Coordinates of C-alpha atoms in Angstrom, one line a residue:
M1 CA -7.5 1.9 6.8
S2 CA -4.0 2.1 8.4
C3 CA -3.4 3.7 11.5
C4 CA -0.1 5.2 11.4
R5 CA 2.7 6.9 9.5
P6 CA 5.6 7.9 7.2
N7 CA 6.3 11.4 5.7
V8 CA 8.8 14.4 3.9
D9 CA 8.4 18.1 2.3
S10 CA 6.3 17.2 -0.6
P11 CA 6.3 18.8 -4.0
P12 CA 3.2 18.7 -6.2
R13 CA 1.8 15.5 -7.3
H14 CA 3.1 12.1 -6.8
L15 CA 6.6 12.0 -5.8
K16 CA 7.8 8.7 -4.4
T17 CA 11.0 7.1 -4.3
L18 CA 13.7 6.6 -6.6
W19 CA 16.1 3.6 -7.4
F20 CA 19.0 2.7 -9.2
S21 CA 21.4 0.1 -9.7
S22 CA 24.8 0.3 -11.0
P23 CA 26.1 -2.3 -13.5
K24 CA 29.6 -1.3 -12.6
S25 CA 31.5 -4.5 -11.9
N26 CA 29.9 -7.0 -9.6
V27 CA 28.7 -4.3 -7.1
R28 CA 24.8 -3.3 -7.3
V29 CA 23.6 0.1 -6.1
A30 CA 20.1 1.0 -5.2
T31 CA 19.0 4.5 -4.9
I32 CA 15.7 5.4 -3.8
G33 CA 14.0 8.6 -3.9
L34 CA 11.2 8.7 -1.3
L35 CA 9.1 11.5 -2.3
V36 CA 9.6 14.7 -1.1
T37 CA 8.0 16.2 2.1
L38 CA 10.4 16.8 4.6
L39 CA 10.5 15.7 8.1
G40 CA 9.9 17.1 11.3
I41 CA 11.5 17.9 14.6
G42 CA 14.2 17.4 17.1
L43 CA 17.8 17.5 17.5
A44 CA 19.7 15.5 20.0
V45 CA 22.9 14.3 18.6
V46 CA 23.7 10.8 19.8
A47 CA 27.0 9.6 20.9
S48 CA 27.6 7.7 17.6
V49 CA 27.5 10.8 15.6
V50 CA 30.8 11.2 13.5
L51 CA 31.7 14.7 12.6
T52 CA 34.0 15.1 9.5
P53 CA 35.8 18.3 8.7
K54 CA 33.2 21.0 7.7
A55 CA 31.9 20.5 4.3
V56 CA 32.9 22.8 1.7
L57 CA 29.9 24.7 -0.2
A58 CA 30.7 25.1 -3.7
D59 CA 29.0 28.1 -5.5
P60 CA 25.8 27.1 -6.9
V61 CA 25.4 26.7 -10.7
S62 CA 22.3 28.3 -11.9
S63 CA 22.7 27.6 -15.8
Q64 CA 19.5 26.2 -17.4
T65 CA 21.3 25.3 -20.7
P66 CA 21.0 21.6 -21.6
Q67 CA 24.5 19.8 -21.4
G68 CA 26.1 19.5 -24.8
N69 CA 24.1 18.8 -28.2
C70 CA 24.3 15.2 -28.1
I71 CA 22.8 13.8 -24.8
G72 CA 19.2 13.8 -24.6
G73 CA 16.0 12.0 -23.5
S74 CA 13.3 10.1 -25.6
L75 CA 9.9 8.7 -24.6
V76 CA 9.6 4.9 -24.2
S77 CA 6.3 3.3 -24.2
S78 CA 5.5 1.7 -20.9
P79 CA 2.3 -0.4 -19.9
N80 CA -0.2 0.2 -17.0
A81 CA -1.8 -2.4 -15.1
G82 CA -5.3 -0.9 -14.9
A83 CA -7.5 2.1 -15.6
Y84 CA -6.6 3.8 -12.3
D85 CA -3.4 5.4 -10.9
N86 CA -0.2 3.6 -11.9
S87 CA 3.2 4.6 -10.5
L88 CA 7.0 3.7 -11.0
L89 CA 9.0 4.5 -8.2
G90 CA 12.1 2.3 -8.4
V91 CA 14.5 0.9 -11.2
S92 CA 17.5 -1.1 -11.3
A93 CA 19.6 -2.7 -14.3
V94 CA 21.6 -5.8 -14.6
S95 CA 22.4 -4.9 -18.2
A96 CA 21.1 -3.0 -21.2
D97 CA 18.5 -5.9 -21.9
D98 CA 17.9 -6.8 -18.2
V99 CA 16.2 -4.0 -16.2
W100 CA 13.4 -4.0 -13.5
A101 CA 11.2 -1.2 -12.4
V102 CA 8.7 -1.4 -9.6
G103 CA 6.0 0.7 -8.0
H104 CA 2.3 0.3 -7.4
Y105 CA -1.2 0.6 -9.0
I106 CA -4.6 0.8 -7.9
S107 CA -7.0 -2.2 -8.7
G108 CA -10.8 -1.1 -7.7
S109 CA -9.8 0.7 -4.4
V110 CA -6.7 -1.5 -3.5
H111 CA -3.1 -0.6 -4.1
Q112 CA -1.3 -3.5 -5.6
T113 CA 2.5 -4.2 -6.3
L114 CA 3.6 -3.3 -9.7
T115 CA 6.8 -4.7 -11.3
M116 CA 7.7 -4.5 -14.9
H117 CA 10.9 -5.8 -16.9
W118 CA 12.7 -4.2 -19.9
N119 CA 14.3 -6.8 -22.3
G120 CA 15.9 -4.3 -24.4
T121 CA 13.1 -3.7 -26.5
Q122 CA 10.1 -3.1 -24.6
W123 CA 8.7 -3.0 -21.2
S124 CA 6.2 -5.7 -20.0
I125 CA 4.3 -6.1 -16.6
V126 CA 5.5 -9.1 -14.7
N127 CA 2.9 -10.8 -12.1
S128 CA 3.7 -10.0 -8.4
P129 CA 2.4 -11.0 -5.1
N130 CA 0.5 -9.0 -2.6
V131 CA 0.1 -9.2 1.1
A132 CA -2.7 -6.9 2.3
S133 CA -6.2 -6.2 1.0
L134 CA -6.0 -2.6 1.4
G135 CA -2.6 -1.4 0.3
N136 CA 0.8 -2.9 -1.2
Y137 CA 3.6 -0.7 -2.2
L138 CA 6.9 -1.0 -3.6
Y139 CA 9.6 1.8 -3.5
G140 CA 12.9 0.4 -4.2
V141 CA 14.6 -2.4 -6.3
V142 CA 18.1 -3.8 -6.8
A143 CA 19.2 -6.3 -9.3
V144 CA 22.1 -8.4 -8.4
S145 CA 21.8 -10.7 -11.4
S146 CA 19.1 -12.0 -13.9
N147 CA 17.7 -14.5 -11.2
D148 CA 18.4 -12.4 -8.3
V149 CA 16.4 -9.2 -7.7
W150 CA 15.1 -7.7 -4.6
A151 CA 12.0 -5.2 -4.1
V152 CA 11.0 -3.4 -1.0
G153 CA 8.2 -1.2 0.3
Y154 CA 5.4 -1.8 2.8
Y155 CA 1.9 -3.1 3.1
T156 CA -0.9 -1.8 5.1
G157 CA -4.2 -3.3 6.7
G158 CA -3.6 -1.7 10.0
P159 CA -0.1 -0.4 10.8
N160 CA 2.4 -0.3 7.8
R161 CA 4.5 -3.4 7.8
T162 CA 7.9 -4.0 5.8
L163 CA 7.5 -5.7 2.6
T164 CA 10.3 -7.4 0.9
M165 CA 10.0 -9.5 -2.6
H166 CA 12.5 -11.6 -4.3
W167 CA 12.7 -12.6 -8.0
N168 CA 14.6 -16.0 -8.7
G169 CA 14.5 -15.8 -12.5
T170 CA 11.1 -17.3 -12.8
Q171 CA 8.8 -15.6 -10.4
W172 CA 8.4 -13.1 -7.5
S173 CA 7.8 -14.3 -4.0
I174 CA 7.2 -12.6 -0.7
V175 CA 10.1 -13.1 1.7
G176 CA 9.5 -12.4 5.4
S177 CA 11.1 -9.4 7.0
P178 CA 11.0 -8.0 10.4
N179 CA 9.4 -4.8 11.9
A180 CA 11.0 -2.7 14.7
N181 CA 7.7 -2.5 16.7
S182 CA 3.9 -2.9 16.2
L183 CA 3.5 0.5 14.9
N184 CA 4.3 1.8 11.2
N185 CA 7.4 0.4 9.7
S186 CA 8.3 1.2 6.0
L187 CA 11.2 0.3 3.5
A188 CA 12.1 3.0 0.9
G189 CA 15.7 1.6 -0.5
V190 CA 17.6 -1.4 -1.0
A191 CA 21.2 -2.0 -2.4
A192 CA 23.4 -5.1 -2.6
V193 CA 26.9 -6.1 -2.4
S194 CA 26.4 -9.5 -3.3
A195 CA 23.6 -12.3 -3.1
N196 CA 24.3 -12.6 0.6
D197 CA 25.0 -9.2 1.5
I198 CA 21.9 -6.8 1.0
W199 CA 20.9 -3.7 2.8
A200 CA 17.3 -2.3 3.1
V201 CA 16.5 1.1 4.8
G202 CA 13.5 3.2 5.7
Y203 CA 12.0 4.2 9.1
Y204 CA 9.6 3.3 11.6
Y205 CA 7.2 5.4 14.1
G206 CA 8.7 4.8 17.5
S207 CA 7.0 4.4 20.7
S208 CA 8.2 7.7 21.7
N209 CA 6.2 9.5 19.1
A210 CA 9.1 10.1 17.0
D211 CA 10.3 8.6 13.5
Q212 CA 13.2 6.3 13.7
T213 CA 15.7 5.1 11.2
L214 CA 15.3 1.5 10.2
T215 CA 18.1 -0.5 8.5
M216 CA 17.9 -4.2 7.7
H217 CA 20.5 -6.8 6.2
W218 CA 20.0 -9.9 4.3
N219 CA 22.7 -12.5 5.0
G220 CA 21.6 -15.0 2.4
T221 CA 19.1 -16.7 4.6
Q222 CA 17.1 -14.1 6.7
W223 CA 16.6 -10.2 7.2
T224 CA 17.8 -8.8 10.4
I225 CA 17.1 -5.5 11.8
V226 CA 20.7 -3.5 12.6
S227 CA 20.7 -0.8 14.9
S228 CA 21.1 2.7 13.4
P229 CA 21.7 6.2 14.9
N230 CA 19.0 8.9 15.1
P231 CA 20.2 12.4 15.5
G232 CA 16.9 14.0 15.5
S233 CA 14.6 13.9 18.6
S234 CA 11.4 13.8 16.5
I235 CA 12.0 12.8 13.0
N236 CA 14.7 10.5 11.5
R237 CA 14.3 9.0 7.9
L238 CA 16.3 7.1 5.5
F239 CA 15.2 7.0 2.0
A240 CA 18.2 5.5 0.1
V241 CA 21.1 3.4 0.4
T242 CA 24.0 2.5 -1.9
A243 CA 26.6 -0.5 -1.2
I244 CA 30.3 -0.3 -2.4
S245 CA 31.7 -3.3 -0.2
A246 CA 30.9 -5.3 2.8
N247 CA 32.5 -2.5 5.1
D248 CA 31.3 0.5 2.9
V249 CA 27.6 1.4 2.7
W250 CA 26.0 4.7 2.7
A251 CA 22.3 5.5 3.9
V252 CA 20.9 9.0 3.3
G253 CA 17.5 10.9 4.5
N254 CA 17.0 13.7 6.8
Y255 CA 16.2 14.7 10.4
S256 CA 14.8 17.7 12.2
I257 CA 15.6 20.0 14.8
P258 CA 12.7 21.0 17.2
V259 CA 13.9 24.4 18.6
S260 CA 14.2 26.0 15.1
G261 CA 12.0 23.7 13.2
T262 CA 14.5 23.1 10.6
F263 CA 15.4 19.8 8.7
R264 CA 19.0 18.6 8.1
T265 CA 20.3 16.2 5.7
L266 CA 21.3 12.8 7.2
T267 CA 24.1 10.7 5.9
E268 CA 24.9 7.6 7.8
H269 CA 27.9 5.1 7.2
W270 CA 28.3 1.5 7.7
N271 CA 32.1 0.3 8.3
G272 CA 31.3 -3.3 8.6
T273 CA 30.7 -3.2 12.3
Q274 CA 28.2 -0.3 13.0
W275 CA 26.4 2.7 11.5
S276 CA 27.5 6.0 12.2
V277 CA 26.4 9.7 11.4
V278 CA 28.6 11.6 9.1
S279 CA 28.5 15.4 8.6
S280 CA 27.0 16.5 5.4
P281 CA 26.3 19.9 3.9
N282 CA 22.9 22.0 4.6
P283 CA 22.7 24.8 2.2
G284 CA 19.1 25.5 3.1
L285 CA 18.2 27.9 5.9
D286 CA 14.8 26.0 6.4
Y287 CA 14.6 22.6 4.8
N288 CA 17.4 20.2 3.6
V289 CA 16.8 16.6 2.3
I290 CA 18.6 13.8 0.5
I291 CA 16.5 11.3 -1.4
G292 CA 18.8 9.5 -3.4
V293 CA 22.5 8.2 -3.3
T294 CA 24.9 6.2 -5.4
A295 CA 28.8 5.3 -5.4
T296 CA 31.3 4.0 -7.9
A297 CA 34.2 3.8 -5.4
A298 CA 35.0 4.5 -1.8
N299 CA 36.0 8.0 -2.7
D300 CA 33.4 8.7 -5.2
A301 CA 29.8 8.9 -4.3
W302 CA 26.8 11.2 -5.0
A303 CA 23.7 12.1 -3.0
V304 CA 20.9 14.2 -4.2
G305 CA 17.8 15.9 -2.9
F306 CA 16.8 19.4 -2.6
Y307 CA 16.7 22.5 -0.2
T308 CA 14.9 25.7 0.6
D309 CA 15.3 28.9 2.7
G310 CA 11.8 29.0 3.8
R311 CA 8.4 27.5 3.2
S312 CA 7.4 30.4 0.7
R313 CA 10.8 30.3 -1.0
P314 CA 11.8 28.2 -4.1
R315 CA 12.9 24.6 -3.7
Q316 CA 16.5 24.1 -5.2
T317 CA 18.3 21.1 -6.5
L318 CA 20.8 19.7 -4.0
T319 CA 23.9 17.6 -5.2
I320 CA 26.8 16.5 -2.7
H321 CA 29.8 14.6 -3.3
W322 CA 31.8 12.1 -1.1
D323 CA 35.7 12.4 -2.0
G324 CA 36.6 9.9 0.5
T325 CA 37.2 12.3 3.4
Q326 CA 34.0 14.6 3.6
W327 CA 30.9 15.2 1.8
N328 CA 30.9 18.7 -0.2
S329 CA 28.2 20.5 -2.0
V330 CA 28.5 20.7 -5.6
G331 CA 26.7 23.3 -7.6
S332 CA 23.7 22.1 -9.7
P333 CA 21.4 23.9 -12.1
N334 CA 17.8 24.4 -11.9
S335 CA 15.0 24.8 -14.5
S336 CA 13.4 27.9 -15.4
L337 CA 10.5 26.8 -13.2
D338 CA 10.2 28.0 -9.5
N339 CA 10.6 24.7 -7.8
N340 CA 13.3 22.0 -8.4
Y341 CA 13.5 18.6 -7.0
L342 CA 15.9 15.6 -7.3
Y343 CA 14.8 12.2 -6.2
G344 CA 17.3 9.6 -7.8
V345 CA 20.9 9.3 -8.7
T346 CA 23.1 6.8 -10.5
A347 CA 26.6 6.7 -11.8
I348 CA 29.0 4.5 -13.9
S349 CA 32.1 6.3 -13.5
S350 CA 33.6 9.6 -12.0
D351 CA 32.8 11.3 -15.1
D352 CA 29.4 9.9 -15.7
A353 CA 26.6 10.4 -13.5
W354 CA 22.7 11.1 -13.7
A355 CA 20.2 12.7 -11.3
V356 CA 16.4 13.0 -12.0
G357 CA 13.4 14.6 -10.5
Y358 CA 10.9 17.3 -11.6
S359 CA 10.3 21.0 -11.6
Y360 CA 7.2 23.0 -11.3
N361 CA 5.8 26.5 -10.9
T362 CA 4.1 27.5 -7.5
V363 CA 1.4 29.4 -9.3
G364 CA -0.1 29.3 -13.0
N365 CA -1.1 26.4 -15.3
T366 CA 2.4 25.2 -16.4
P367 CA 2.7 21.5 -16.0
S368 CA 5.4 20.0 -13.8
Q369 CA 8.2 19.0 -16.0
A370 CA 10.6 15.9 -15.8
L371 CA 14.0 17.0 -14.8
A372 CA 17.4 15.2 -15.7
L373 CA 20.8 16.3 -15.0
H374 CA 24.2 14.8 -16.2
W375 CA 27.6 15.0 -14.6
N376 CA 30.4 15.1 -17.2
G377 CA 33.4 15.0 -14.6
T378 CA 33.5 18.8 -14.4
Q379 CA 29.8 20.1 -13.8
W380 CA 26.0 19.2 -13.9
G381 CA 24.1 20.1 -16.7
I382 CA 20.4 19.9 -17.7
V383 CA 19.4 17.3 -20.2
G384 CA 16.2 17.8 -22.4
S385 CA 13.3 15.5 -21.3
P386 CA 10.1 14.6 -22.9
N387 CA 6.9 15.5 -20.9
P388 CA 3.9 13.5 -22.2
G389 CA 1.6 15.0 -19.4
S390 CA -0.4 18.0 -19.7
T391 CA -0.6 18.5 -16.0
T392 CA 2.2 16.3 -14.3
N393 CA 5.5 14.7 -15.3
T394 CA 7.8 13.4 -12.5
L395 CA 10.8 11.3 -12.5
K396 CA 11.3 9.2 -9.5
A397 CA 14.2 7.0 -10.3
V398 CA 17.2 6.3 -12.8
A399 CA 19.5 3.4 -13.7
A400 CA 22.6 3.7 -15.6
I401 CA 22.8 1.3 -18.5
S402 CA 26.2 2.1 -20.1
R403 CA 28.3 5.3 -20.8
N404 CA 26.1 8.4 -21.3
S405 CA 23.1 6.2 -21.1
A406 CA 20.4 5.8 -18.6
L407 CA 16.8 4.7 -18.1
A408 CA 14.6 6.6 -16.0
V409 CA 11.2 6.0 -14.7
G410 CA 8.2 8.1 -13.0
I411 CA 4.6 9.1 -13.6
Y412 CA 2.8 11.5 -15.7
Q413 CA -1.0 12.7 -15.7
S414 CA -3.0 14.6 -18.2
G415 CA -5.8 16.3 -16.2
Y416 CA -5.8 15.9 -12.3
T417 CA -9.1 14.0 -12.4
N418 CA -7.6 11.4 -14.9
P419 CA -5.3 8.5 -13.4
L420 CA -1.5 8.6 -13.2
Q421 CA 0.3 6.6 -15.9
T422 CA 3.7 5.1 -15.8
L423 CA 6.3 7.1 -17.5
A424 CA 9.7 5.7 -18.7
L425 CA 12.3 7.8 -20.6
A426 CA 15.6 6.6 -22.1
Y427 CA 18.6 9.0 -22.1
A428 CA 21.6 8.5 -24.5
D429 CA 24.3 10.1 -26.4
Q430 CA 22.5 10.5 -29.6
C431 CA 25.6 11.6 -31.5
S432 CA 27.1 7.8 -31.0
T433 CA 25.7 4.6 -31.7
P434 CA 22.3 4.2 -30.3
T435 CA 21.7 1.7 -27.6
A436 CA 18.9 -0.7 -27.3
T437 CA 16.7 1.8 -25.3
T438 CA 16.6 4.4 -28.1
T439 CA 13.6 3.1 -29.6
A440 CA 10.8 5.5 -28.5
V441 CA 7.3 4.8 -28.9
A442 CA 4.8 7.2 -27.9
P443 CA 2.6 6.0 -24.8
T444 CA -0.9 4.7 -25.3
G445 CA -3.8 7.1 -24.9
T446 CA -4.5 8.0 -21.3
P447 CA -7.5 6.1 -20.1
T448 CA -10.0 8.1 -18.2
R449 CA -11.5 6.6 -14.9
S450 CA -14.3 4.1 -15.6
N451 CA -16.1 5.4 -12.3
T452 CA -16.8 8.8 -12.1
P453 CA -16.4 10.3 -8.6
V454 CA -19.6 11.1 -6.7
M455 CA -18.8 14.8 -6.2
S456 CA -19.4 18.0 -8.1
V457 CA -16.0 19.5 -7.0
T458 CA -13.6 19.3 -9.9
P459 CA -10.0 20.5 -9.3
T460 CA -8.8 23.0 -12.0
A461 CA -6.3 22.1 -14.3
T462 CA -3.6 24.2 -12.8
T463 CA -0.5 23.1 -11.1
C464 CA -1.3 22.1 -7.5
P465 CA 1.8 21.9 -5.4
M466 CA 1.1 20.2 -2.1
N467 CA 3.9 21.2 0.0
F468 CA 2.9 19.7 3.4
S469 CA 6.0 19.0 5.2
D470 CA 4.6 16.1 7.0
V471 CA 2.9 14.3 4.1
L472 CA 4.9 11.9 2.2
P473 CA 4.5 9.8 -0.9
I474 CA 5.3 6.7 1.0
D475 CA 2.3 7.5 3.4
Y476 CA -0.7 5.4 2.8
F477 CA -3.0 8.6 2.8
Y478 CA -0.6 10.7 0.5
E479 CA -2.8 10.3 -2.7
S480 CA -5.9 10.8 -0.6
I481 CA -4.7 14.1 0.9
R482 CA -3.2 15.3 -2.5
Y483 CA -6.6 14.6 -4.4
L484 CA -8.8 16.1 -1.6
Y485 CA -6.4 19.0 -1.2
C486 CA -6.3 19.9 -5.1
A487 CA -10.2 19.8 -5.1
D488 CA -10.2 22.4 -2.3
I489 CA -11.8 19.7 0.2
I490 CA -9.2 20.0 2.8
S491 CA -6.4 22.4 3.8
G492 CA -3.4 22.5 6.0
Y493 CA -2.1 24.8 8.9
G494 CA -0.3 28.0 8.6
D495 CA 2.9 26.5 9.3
G496 CA 2.9 24.3 6.1
T497 CA 1.9 21.1 8.0
F498 CA -1.2 19.1 7.5
R499 CA -0.8 17.0 10.9
P500 CA -2.1 13.8 9.6
F501 CA -2.0 12.1 12.9
N502 CA -3.9 14.7 14.7
S503 CA -7.4 13.7 15.7
T504 CA -10.3 15.3 13.8
T505 CA -13.3 16.9 15.4
R506 CA -17.0 16.5 14.5
G507 CA -17.1 20.0 13.0
Q508 CA -14.2 19.4 10.7
L509 CA -15.4 16.0 9.6
T510 CA -18.7 17.4 8.8
K511 CA -17.1 20.2 6.7
I512 CA -14.9 17.8 4.7
V513 CA -17.8 15.5 3.9
V514 CA -20.1 18.3 2.8
L515 CA -17.4 19.5 0.4
A516 CA -16.5 16.1 -0.8
R517 CA -20.0 15.6 -1.9
G518 CA -20.4 18.9 -3.6
W519 CA -23.4 19.9 -1.6
S520 CA -24.5 23.4 -2.0
L521 CA -24.6 25.9 1.1
D522 CA -27.0 28.3 -0.6
D523 CA -30.0 27.2 1.7
C524 CA -28.0 27.6 5.0
P525 CA -30.7 28.8 7.5
S526 CA -30.3 32.0 9.7
T527 CA -30.9 29.8 12.8
G528 CA -29.7 26.5 13.6
H529 CA -30.6 23.2 15.4
F530 CA -27.8 22.8 17.8
S531 CA -27.4 25.2 20.9
D532 CA -23.6 25.1 20.6
V533 CA -23.2 25.8 17.0
A534 CA -24.0 29.6 16.4
P535 CA -24.6 31.0 13.0
D536 CA -21.3 32.8 13.1
S537 CA -19.5 29.5 13.6
A538 CA -17.0 28.5 10.8
F539 CA -19.0 25.0 10.7
F540 CA -22.6 26.3 11.0
C541 CA -23.6 26.0 7.2
Y542 CA -21.9 22.8 6.9
I543 CA -23.5 21.2 9.9
E544 CA -27.0 22.6 8.9
T545 CA -26.4 21.2 5.5
A546 CA -25.5 17.7 6.6
Y547 CA -28.4 17.7 9.2
S548 CA -30.9 18.6 6.5
R549 CA -29.6 15.5 4.7
D550 CA -29.9 13.4 7.6
I551 CA -26.3 12.5 7.7
I552 CA -25.7 13.9 11.3
S553 CA -27.6 14.3 14.4
G554 CA -26.8 15.8 17.9
Y555 CA -27.0 14.6 21.4
G556 CA -30.1 14.4 23.6
D557 CA -29.3 17.8 25.4
G558 CA -29.5 19.6 21.8
T559 CA -25.9 20.0 21.4
F560 CA -23.7 18.9 18.5
R561 CA -20.3 19.2 20.2
P562 CA -18.4 20.4 17.1
D563 CA -15.2 20.5 19.0
N564 CA -15.3 16.9 20.4
N565 CA -13.0 14.4 18.4
V566 CA -14.9 12.1 16.0
T567 CA -14.5 8.5 16.5
R568 CA -13.8 5.8 13.9
G569 CA -17.4 4.4 14.4
Q570 CA -18.9 7.9 13.8
L571 CA -16.6 8.4 10.9
S572 CA -17.8 5.2 9.4
K573 CA -21.8 5.9 9.9
V574 CA -21.1 9.6 8.5
V575 CA -19.5 8.3 5.4
V576 CA -22.0 5.5 4.8
L577 CA -24.8 7.8 5.2
S578 CA -23.3 10.7 3.0
M579 CA -22.8 8.1 0.2
D580 CA -26.2 6.7 0.6
W581 CA -25.2 3.0 0.8
T582 CA -27.9 0.8 1.7
D583 CA -26.3 -2.5 1.7
P584 CA -28.1 -5.3 3.9
C585 CA -26.8 -5.5 7.2
P586 CA -24.9 -9.0 8.0
S587 CA -25.8 -11.2 10.9
T588 CA -22.2 -11.7 11.7
G589 CA -19.4 -9.2 11.4
H590 CA -15.5 -8.9 10.6
F591 CA -14.2 -7.2 13.7
T592 CA -14.1 -8.8 17.2
D593 CA -14.9 -5.4 19.0
V594 CA -17.8 -4.5 16.8
P595 CA -20.5 -7.0 17.5
P596 CA -23.9 -7.1 16.0
G597 CA -25.3 -5.2 19.0
N598 CA -23.0 -2.2 18.5
P599 CA -24.7 1.0 17.2
F600 CA -22.0 1.3 14.6
F601 CA -22.1 -2.4 13.5
C602 CA -24.1 -1.9 10.3
F603 CA -22.3 1.0 9.2
V604 CA -18.7 -0.5 9.9
E605 CA -19.8 -3.6 8.0
T606 CA -21.2 -1.6 5.2
A607 CA -17.9 0.6 4.8
Y608 CA -16.0 -2.6 5.0
E609 CA -18.0 -4.2 2.3
H610 CA -17.2 -0.9 0.0
S611 CA -13.4 -1.5 0.8
V612 CA -13.4 1.9 2.6
I613 CA -12.2 0.9 5.8
S614 CA -10.1 -2.1 7.4
G615 CA -9.2 -3.2 10.8
Y616 CA -6.1 -3.9 12.7
S617 CA -3.9 -7.0 12.5
D618 CA -5.3 -8.2 15.8
G619 CA -8.9 -8.4 14.3
T620 CA -10.3 -5.4 16.0
F621 CA -11.7 -2.0 14.5
R622 CA -11.4 0.3 17.5
P623 CA -14.6 2.0 16.9
D624 CA -14.2 4.3 20.0
N625 CA -10.6 5.6 19.0
S626 CA -10.3 8.9 17.5
A627 CA -10.1 9.1 13.6
T628 CA -7.0 11.0 12.6
R629 CA -6.9 13.4 9.7
G630 CA -4.8 11.2 7.6
Q631 CA -7.4 8.4 8.0
I632 CA -10.3 10.5 7.4
A633 CA -8.8 11.8 4.3
K634 CA -8.2 8.2 3.0
I635 CA -11.7 7.2 3.8
V636 CA -13.5 10.0 2.2
Y637 CA -11.0 9.7 -0.8
E638 CA -11.9 6.1 -1.3
A639 CA -15.8 6.7 -0.8
I640 CA -16.0 9.4 -3.5
T641 CA -13.7 7.8 -6.1
N642 CA -15.1 4.4 -5.7
P643 CA -18.8 4.8 -5.0

């Protein structure tokens, strides 16, 4: 179980990061689209902020008509590493027959790195290493050449740690990478100028309880952290990077303003000496974020994302263009569905660019739809996309292959209780000579989970938009929160947040566990067992139900203290008892601060053996620390889906 964080304004299901690499000359660009859930607070513009002339906002284009009659998308078969969730989040191309895609998959209860290669005919899984026993995630990839490919992300087994991997033409290997501090550090995007000039970006959780931008540089020998500005006083995140030359690199994301609670786009530029903030458009009154970026020249760069005028208002696509002097908003179309997001972008020339993402309706049972836009030098237009999933279809990243041709990757799902599957689409000018990617093969049947979750609560097969502004796909607890939220086991706050790093009370945990196990409240008594939990308490029936099943107990004075924060030790005990796990208690333990004499020893060790919890990198478990909402969601999810 990790302890810390990453986040963004999250659309419905599984939105992670996007990638791209441009086969243009010898420059490789990587664009990552890190999920969507926006950030969170505070503006204190630092001295290094560079303000360009006020951006020009173009009139938005609302056309929903596919661009032209020739350019279209087709489904390409892509493998899955196992019967559980598989996600592709980044893609980069060396050539039409040398393309890499990365992401992660679940093996048992552990997230493992996932790397796939396209040889011009088919996708195949390539073995990749893992660092942690709990979670390993890849979000971005950039291909410099056929024997020089980088993938980045993070691993967890305590606080998140940066993860960088390299392909040498024969195998993937882990390369050591620094972290800004001992708290959470995550990488979201990577871009390359050359083999000894590579940039990776992301963010880390600072000691001042604020997310800070993170930029790292590879000089051919080692990764080094390079200082980068933070205009927001609370949330500053970078999700993507693109490199034009050694003195011309762009990184994008967003930051928050505490007084108004709004989010602003963030574009930072490297001039060969330092990073500085450059002014960028913000068409939304409430939330603005850039998730992907690409460039073909010093005066031709695109960045994409989405914006909204309020939490209850539709999300709209956002495309902005750098003309060498300033960033300008350029109108981009939206589908006929309510909410539209862009995560990745790629370009080969000034009149040939692609942007991908997804769209969905806030209510109803229309599945989310893959969304692809093409730029023809004059305007953005929607390109038709296949949607194999009956509930979820999401594109996370796109790579240009040749003129009017691109490969996009992401995820699809048929039924929210079924696993996520990899999604690969090929886009091409179908009126001209087909490229090597035009052979479309329907994906194999969607496997069902081999282990049926131990719960009677089944999410309905309707669109389940999870729009918590502080929960991001890169967060280790994202999938857990999404699953429990869609099953009506957990909920957020009225301001659109989930507050995953807040502590959780004993009453809240009891309710979550009872709902997760699907226990009926029909036998709720008229009087209770605890003097401080009255029948009119919101937690009364949940506490009494858990008490009747010997899951919880109170204190010697007859109280339950429902408003006290639950500790990590208590959490382990409640989860183990609720799952009825009766593993033999070992004589020695895994954590230095939970010896055999500790009252939670057997519960902690049992939870550990079921891969539900893990400790910190220093060998401790910290059983007396308060458990956060994110941690609890992760542990409960792992318990009920892998009994």
